[in-house]
Coordinates of C-alpha atoms in Angstrom, one line a residue:
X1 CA 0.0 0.0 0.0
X2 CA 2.7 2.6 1.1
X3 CA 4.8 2.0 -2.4
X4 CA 1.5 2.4 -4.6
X5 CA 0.3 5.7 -2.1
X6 CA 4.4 6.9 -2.9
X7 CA 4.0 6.2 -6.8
X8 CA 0.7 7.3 -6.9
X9 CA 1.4 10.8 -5.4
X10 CA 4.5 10.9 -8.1
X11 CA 1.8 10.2 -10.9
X12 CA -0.3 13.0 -9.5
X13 CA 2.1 15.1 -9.3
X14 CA 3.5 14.6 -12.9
X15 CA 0.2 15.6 -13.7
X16 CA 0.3 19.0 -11.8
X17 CA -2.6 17.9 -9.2
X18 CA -2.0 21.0 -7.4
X19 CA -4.8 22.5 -9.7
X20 CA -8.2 23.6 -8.4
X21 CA -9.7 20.2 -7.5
X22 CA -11.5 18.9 -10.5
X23 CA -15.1 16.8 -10.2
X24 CA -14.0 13.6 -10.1
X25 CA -18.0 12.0 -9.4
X26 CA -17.2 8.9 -11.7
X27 CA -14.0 8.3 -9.4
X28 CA -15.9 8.0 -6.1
X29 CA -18.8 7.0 -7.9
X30 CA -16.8 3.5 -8.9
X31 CA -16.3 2.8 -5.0
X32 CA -20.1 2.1 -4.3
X33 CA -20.3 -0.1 -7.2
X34 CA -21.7 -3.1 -6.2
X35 CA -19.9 -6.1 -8.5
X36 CA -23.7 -6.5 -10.6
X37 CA -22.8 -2.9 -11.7
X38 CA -19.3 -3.1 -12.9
X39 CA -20.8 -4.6 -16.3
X40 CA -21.9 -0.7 -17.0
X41 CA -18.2 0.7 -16.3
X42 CA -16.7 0.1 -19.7
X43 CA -13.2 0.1 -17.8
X44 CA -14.3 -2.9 -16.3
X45 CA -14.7 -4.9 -19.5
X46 CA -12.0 -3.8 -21.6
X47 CA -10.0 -6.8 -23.2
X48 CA -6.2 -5.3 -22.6
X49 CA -2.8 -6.5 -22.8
X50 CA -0.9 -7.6 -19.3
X51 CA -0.4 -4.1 -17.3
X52 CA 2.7 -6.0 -15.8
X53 CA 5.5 -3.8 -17.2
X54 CA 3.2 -0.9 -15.7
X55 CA 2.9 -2.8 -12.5
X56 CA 6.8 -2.9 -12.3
X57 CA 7.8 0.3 -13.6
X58 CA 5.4 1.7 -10.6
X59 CA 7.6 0.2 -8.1
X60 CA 10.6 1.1 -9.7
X61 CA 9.2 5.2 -9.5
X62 CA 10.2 7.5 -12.3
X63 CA 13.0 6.7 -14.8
X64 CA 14.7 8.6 -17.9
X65 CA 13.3 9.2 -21.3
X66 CA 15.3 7.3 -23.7
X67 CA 15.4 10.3 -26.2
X68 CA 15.3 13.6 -23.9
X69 CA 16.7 11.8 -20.9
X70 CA 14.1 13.9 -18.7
X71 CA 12.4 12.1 -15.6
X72 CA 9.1 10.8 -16.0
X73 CA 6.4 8.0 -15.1
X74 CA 5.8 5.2 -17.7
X75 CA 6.5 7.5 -20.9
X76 CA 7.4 10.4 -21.9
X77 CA 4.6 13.2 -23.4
X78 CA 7.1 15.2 -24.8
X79 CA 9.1 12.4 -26.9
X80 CA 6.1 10.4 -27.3
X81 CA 8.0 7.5 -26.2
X82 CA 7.8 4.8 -23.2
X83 CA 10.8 6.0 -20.6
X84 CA 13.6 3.1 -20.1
X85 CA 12.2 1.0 -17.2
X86 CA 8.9 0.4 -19.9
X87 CA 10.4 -1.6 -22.7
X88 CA 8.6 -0.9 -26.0
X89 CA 8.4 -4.3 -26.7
X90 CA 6.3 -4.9 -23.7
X91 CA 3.5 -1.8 -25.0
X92 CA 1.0 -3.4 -27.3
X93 CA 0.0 -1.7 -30.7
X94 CA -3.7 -0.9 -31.6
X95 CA -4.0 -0.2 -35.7
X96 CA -6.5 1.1 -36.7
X97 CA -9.1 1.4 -39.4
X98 CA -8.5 5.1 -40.2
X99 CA -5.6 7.7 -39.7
X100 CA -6.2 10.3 -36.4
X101 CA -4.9 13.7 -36.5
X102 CA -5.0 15.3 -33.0
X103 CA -4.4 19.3 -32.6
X104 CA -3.6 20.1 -29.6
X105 CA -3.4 23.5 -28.0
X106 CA -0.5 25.1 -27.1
X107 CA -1.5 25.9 -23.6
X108 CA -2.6 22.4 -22.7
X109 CA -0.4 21.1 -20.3
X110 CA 1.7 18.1 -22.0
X111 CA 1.4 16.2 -18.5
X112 CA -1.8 16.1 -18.3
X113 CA -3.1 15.2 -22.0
X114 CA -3.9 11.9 -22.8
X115 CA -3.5 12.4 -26.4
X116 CA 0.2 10.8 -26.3
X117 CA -1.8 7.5 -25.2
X118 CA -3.0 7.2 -29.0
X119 CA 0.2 8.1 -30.3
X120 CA 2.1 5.5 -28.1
X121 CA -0.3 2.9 -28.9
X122 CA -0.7 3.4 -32.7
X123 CA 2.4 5.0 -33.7
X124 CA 1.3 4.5 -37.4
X125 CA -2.2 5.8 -37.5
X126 CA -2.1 8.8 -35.2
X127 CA -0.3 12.2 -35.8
X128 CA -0.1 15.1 -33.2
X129 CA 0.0 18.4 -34.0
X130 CA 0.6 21.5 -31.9
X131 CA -2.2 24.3 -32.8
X132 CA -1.2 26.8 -34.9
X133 CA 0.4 24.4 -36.9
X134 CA -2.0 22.1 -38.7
X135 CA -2.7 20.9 -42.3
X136 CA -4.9 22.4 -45.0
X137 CA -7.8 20.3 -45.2
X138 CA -10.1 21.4 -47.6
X139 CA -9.3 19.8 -50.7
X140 CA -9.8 16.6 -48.7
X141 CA -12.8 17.3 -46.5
X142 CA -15.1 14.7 -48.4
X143 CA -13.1 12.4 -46.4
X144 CA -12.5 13.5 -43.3
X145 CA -14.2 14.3 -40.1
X146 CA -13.9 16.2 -36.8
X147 CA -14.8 15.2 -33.5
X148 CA -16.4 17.7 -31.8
X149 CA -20.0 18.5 -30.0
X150 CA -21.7 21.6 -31.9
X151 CA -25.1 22.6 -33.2
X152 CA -24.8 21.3 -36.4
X153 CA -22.3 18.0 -35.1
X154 CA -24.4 14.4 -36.4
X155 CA -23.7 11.1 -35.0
X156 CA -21.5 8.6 -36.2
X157 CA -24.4 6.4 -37.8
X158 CA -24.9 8.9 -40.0
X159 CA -21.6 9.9 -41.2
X160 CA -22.5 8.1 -44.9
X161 CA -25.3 9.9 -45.2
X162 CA -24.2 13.7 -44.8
X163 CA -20.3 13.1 -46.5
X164 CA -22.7 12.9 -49.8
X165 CA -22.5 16.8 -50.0
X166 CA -18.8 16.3 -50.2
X167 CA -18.0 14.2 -52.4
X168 CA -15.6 15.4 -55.3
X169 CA -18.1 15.0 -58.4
X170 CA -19.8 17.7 -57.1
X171 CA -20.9 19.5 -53.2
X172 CA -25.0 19.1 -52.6
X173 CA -26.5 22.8 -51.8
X174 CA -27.7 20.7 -48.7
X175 CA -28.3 17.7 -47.2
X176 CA -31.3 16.8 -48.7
X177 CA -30.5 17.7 -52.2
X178 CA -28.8 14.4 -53.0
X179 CA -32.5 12.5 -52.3
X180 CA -34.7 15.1 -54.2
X181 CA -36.8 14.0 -57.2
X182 CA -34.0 13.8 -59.7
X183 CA -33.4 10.7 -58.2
X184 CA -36.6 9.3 -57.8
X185 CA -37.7 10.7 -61.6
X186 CA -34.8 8.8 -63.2
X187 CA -36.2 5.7 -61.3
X188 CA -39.3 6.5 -62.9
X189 CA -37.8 6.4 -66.6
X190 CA -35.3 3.8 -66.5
X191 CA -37.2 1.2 -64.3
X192 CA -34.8 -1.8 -65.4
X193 CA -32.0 0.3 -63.2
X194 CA -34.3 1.3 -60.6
X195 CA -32.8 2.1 -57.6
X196 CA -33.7 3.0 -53.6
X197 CA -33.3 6.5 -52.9
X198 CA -31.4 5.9 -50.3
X199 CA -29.1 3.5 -52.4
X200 CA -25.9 5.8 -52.0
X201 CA -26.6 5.7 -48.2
X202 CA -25.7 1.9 -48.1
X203 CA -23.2 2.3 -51.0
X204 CA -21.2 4.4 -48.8
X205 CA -21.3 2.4 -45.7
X206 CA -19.6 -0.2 -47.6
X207 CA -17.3 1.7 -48.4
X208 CA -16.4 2.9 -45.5
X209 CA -18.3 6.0 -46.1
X210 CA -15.1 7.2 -48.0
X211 CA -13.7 8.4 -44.3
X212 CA -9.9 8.0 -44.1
X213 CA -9.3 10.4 -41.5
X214 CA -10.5 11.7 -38.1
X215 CA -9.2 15.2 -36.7
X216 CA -9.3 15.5 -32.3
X217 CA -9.0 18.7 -30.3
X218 CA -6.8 18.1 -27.6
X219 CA -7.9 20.8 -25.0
X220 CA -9.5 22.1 -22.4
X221 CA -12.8 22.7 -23.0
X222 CA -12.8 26.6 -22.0
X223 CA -9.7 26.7 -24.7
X224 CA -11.2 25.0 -28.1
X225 CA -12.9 28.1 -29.4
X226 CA -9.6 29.4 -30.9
X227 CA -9.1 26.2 -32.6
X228 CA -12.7 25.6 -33.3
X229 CA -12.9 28.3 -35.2
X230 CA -9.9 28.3 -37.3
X231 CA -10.9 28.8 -41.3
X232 CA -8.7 25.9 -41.7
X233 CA -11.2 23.4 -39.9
X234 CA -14.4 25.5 -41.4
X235 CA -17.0 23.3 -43.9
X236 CA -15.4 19.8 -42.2
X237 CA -18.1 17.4 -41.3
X238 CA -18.1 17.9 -37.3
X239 CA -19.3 14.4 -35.3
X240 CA -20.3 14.4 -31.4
X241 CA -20.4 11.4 -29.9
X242 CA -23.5 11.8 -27.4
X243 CA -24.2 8.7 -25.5
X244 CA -20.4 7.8 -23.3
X245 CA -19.9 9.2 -20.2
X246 CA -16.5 10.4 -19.0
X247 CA -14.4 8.3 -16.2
X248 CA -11.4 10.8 -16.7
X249 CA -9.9 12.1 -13.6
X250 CA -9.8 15.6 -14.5
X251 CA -13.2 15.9 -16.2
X252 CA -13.7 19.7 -16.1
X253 CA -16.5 21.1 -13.9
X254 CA -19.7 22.6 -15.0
X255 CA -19.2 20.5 -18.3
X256 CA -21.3 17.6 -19.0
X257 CA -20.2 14.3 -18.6
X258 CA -20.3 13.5 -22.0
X259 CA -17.4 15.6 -22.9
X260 CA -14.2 13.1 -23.0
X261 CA -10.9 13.0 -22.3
X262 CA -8.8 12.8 -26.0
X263 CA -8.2 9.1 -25.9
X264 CA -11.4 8.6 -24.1
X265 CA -12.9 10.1 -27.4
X266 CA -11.0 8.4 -29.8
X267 CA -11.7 5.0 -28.5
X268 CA -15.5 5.3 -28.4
X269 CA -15.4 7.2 -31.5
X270 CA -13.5 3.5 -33.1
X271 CA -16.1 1.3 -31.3
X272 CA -19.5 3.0 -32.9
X273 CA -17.1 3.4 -36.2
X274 CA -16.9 -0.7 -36.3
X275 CA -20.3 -1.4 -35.2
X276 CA -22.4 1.4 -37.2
X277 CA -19.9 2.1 -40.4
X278 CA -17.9 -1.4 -40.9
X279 CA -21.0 -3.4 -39.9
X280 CA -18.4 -5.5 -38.1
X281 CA -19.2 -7.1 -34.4
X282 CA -16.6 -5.5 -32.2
X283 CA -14.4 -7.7 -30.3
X284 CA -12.0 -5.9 -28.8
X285 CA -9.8 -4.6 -31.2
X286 CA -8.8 -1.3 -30.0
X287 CA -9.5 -1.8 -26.2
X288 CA -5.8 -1.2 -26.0
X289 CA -6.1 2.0 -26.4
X290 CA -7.0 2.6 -23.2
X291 CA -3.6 0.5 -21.8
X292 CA -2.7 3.8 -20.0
X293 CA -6.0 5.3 -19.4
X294 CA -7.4 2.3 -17.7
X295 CA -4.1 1.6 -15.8
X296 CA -3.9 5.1 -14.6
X297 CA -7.3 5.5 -13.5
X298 CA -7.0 3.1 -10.8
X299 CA -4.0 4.0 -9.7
X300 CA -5.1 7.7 -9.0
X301 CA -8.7 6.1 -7.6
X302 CA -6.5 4.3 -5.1
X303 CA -4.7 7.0 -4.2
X304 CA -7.4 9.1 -3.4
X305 CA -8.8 6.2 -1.5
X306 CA -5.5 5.9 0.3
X307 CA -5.7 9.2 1.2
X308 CA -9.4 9.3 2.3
X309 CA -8.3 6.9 4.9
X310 CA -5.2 8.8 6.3

């Protein structure tokens, strides 16, 4: 107990805990869980590799970046790299069905984000870029997405239907014009090709809706407005994903618990992707991405515990 309490408190340090105390609900929330309940904590379930070399590394306390040589606990956010006493080998690798590009603001705290989970975990599909420098994406936006929660953000089930308007033989004035009569009249005079209006809906889900790439804002909430609103991100299709709740540890208060961490985000975003695009049944396949989240989030619950008790 004493040598998680130490390596806990070194972990919450790292992560500048000394910050106005953040709602952590979902934290205290999992020590009433009665064991009937834990089948609604997705943390619970999650199909990951052996935490050992995290187990170990947690006794050994904080070691040296390979690359930078600077201290830190399990890897380094700066290098994106595990730190010496986490061999790389040991750190399984999630690939994935579609590249990530995370922006991250240039205030956020690089100890705190859990964007460098993704790139850790799927070195090859997942790029990080530090806000203001980001790609053009507007030749490409008929295949590409952004994660955020707006007014006019749809849900992931519906991704085929409104990347129609962007598709490079032409943009639909809105969504709707792509189903208008035209359709339905040429139905009308070539019945032997008669085809559902909603034809191109399907037709794009099997194609994977054309998506190849997904863009994340890695901030705090209070901060994405000047990202948000950058002309380069303007006209993207913007996707919210309504229905997970946050179990980060530094979910930000007064904001609904629907707003996820980064990797939170990305992982639930590649579960409803699978299921509601691919039409595939999902089995696990990027549960790693949580390797550090999951790990991490008991370690700080027990800490608090740990100091609940003192």
């Amino acid at each position: 107990q004493l040598t998680m309490s130490l390596n806990s408190s070194t972990l919450l340090n790292e992560e500048n805990a000394q910050e106005p105390k953040r709602n952590t609900e979902c934290l205290e929330s999992l020590e009433l869980q009665t064991p009937s309940s834990f089948q609604d904590n997705p943390l619970q379930q999650l199909q990951l590799a052996s935490q050992e070399v995290l187990e170990k590394a947690k006794k050994s306390g904080r070691s040296k970046c390979p690359r930078c040589n600077s201290s830190r606990m399990f890897y380094c956010y700066t290098c994106f790299v595990p730190v010496e006493t986490v061999p790389t080998k040991e750190i399984p690798t999630v690939k994935l069905p579609l590249k990530i590009d995370i922006i991250k603001h240039p205030n956020e705290t690089d100890g705190k984000s859990t964007a460098v989970h993704a790139k850790l975990l799927a070195p090859d599909d997942v790029t990080i870029y530090k806000y203001p420098c980001i790609p053009e994406y507007k030749e490409r936006r008929h295949e590409i997405a952004l994660i955020f929660p707006g007014p006019n953000s749809v849900s992931v089930k519906d991704i085929a239907f409104h990347l129609q308007k962007y598709t490079k033989k032409g943009v639909c004035a809105s969504d709707d014009d792509c189903f208008r009569e035209p359709l339905l009249k040429q139905a009308k005079i070539e019945p032997e090709e008669e085809k559902n209006p909603h034809e191109c809906i399907s037709s794009s889900r099997s194609e994977g809706t054309r998506l190849k790439k997904i863009i994340f804002i890695d901030s705090t909430w209070n901060q994405t407005n000047k990202i948000i609103t950058d002309e380069r991100l303007q006209g993207l299709l913007q996707i919210e994903l309504k229905t997970r709740k946050t179990c980060f540890w530094r979910h930000q208060k007064g904001k609904p618990d629907t707003y996820l961490s980064t990797i939170e985000a990305i992982y639930y975003f590649l579960v409803d992707y699978h299921q509601e695009i691919l039409k595939e049944s999902y089995k696990g396949q990027y549960d790693n991405l949580l390797f550090f989240f999951s790990f991490m989030h008991t370690l700080i619950k027990d800490a608090k515990c740990c100091a609940g008790k003192e």
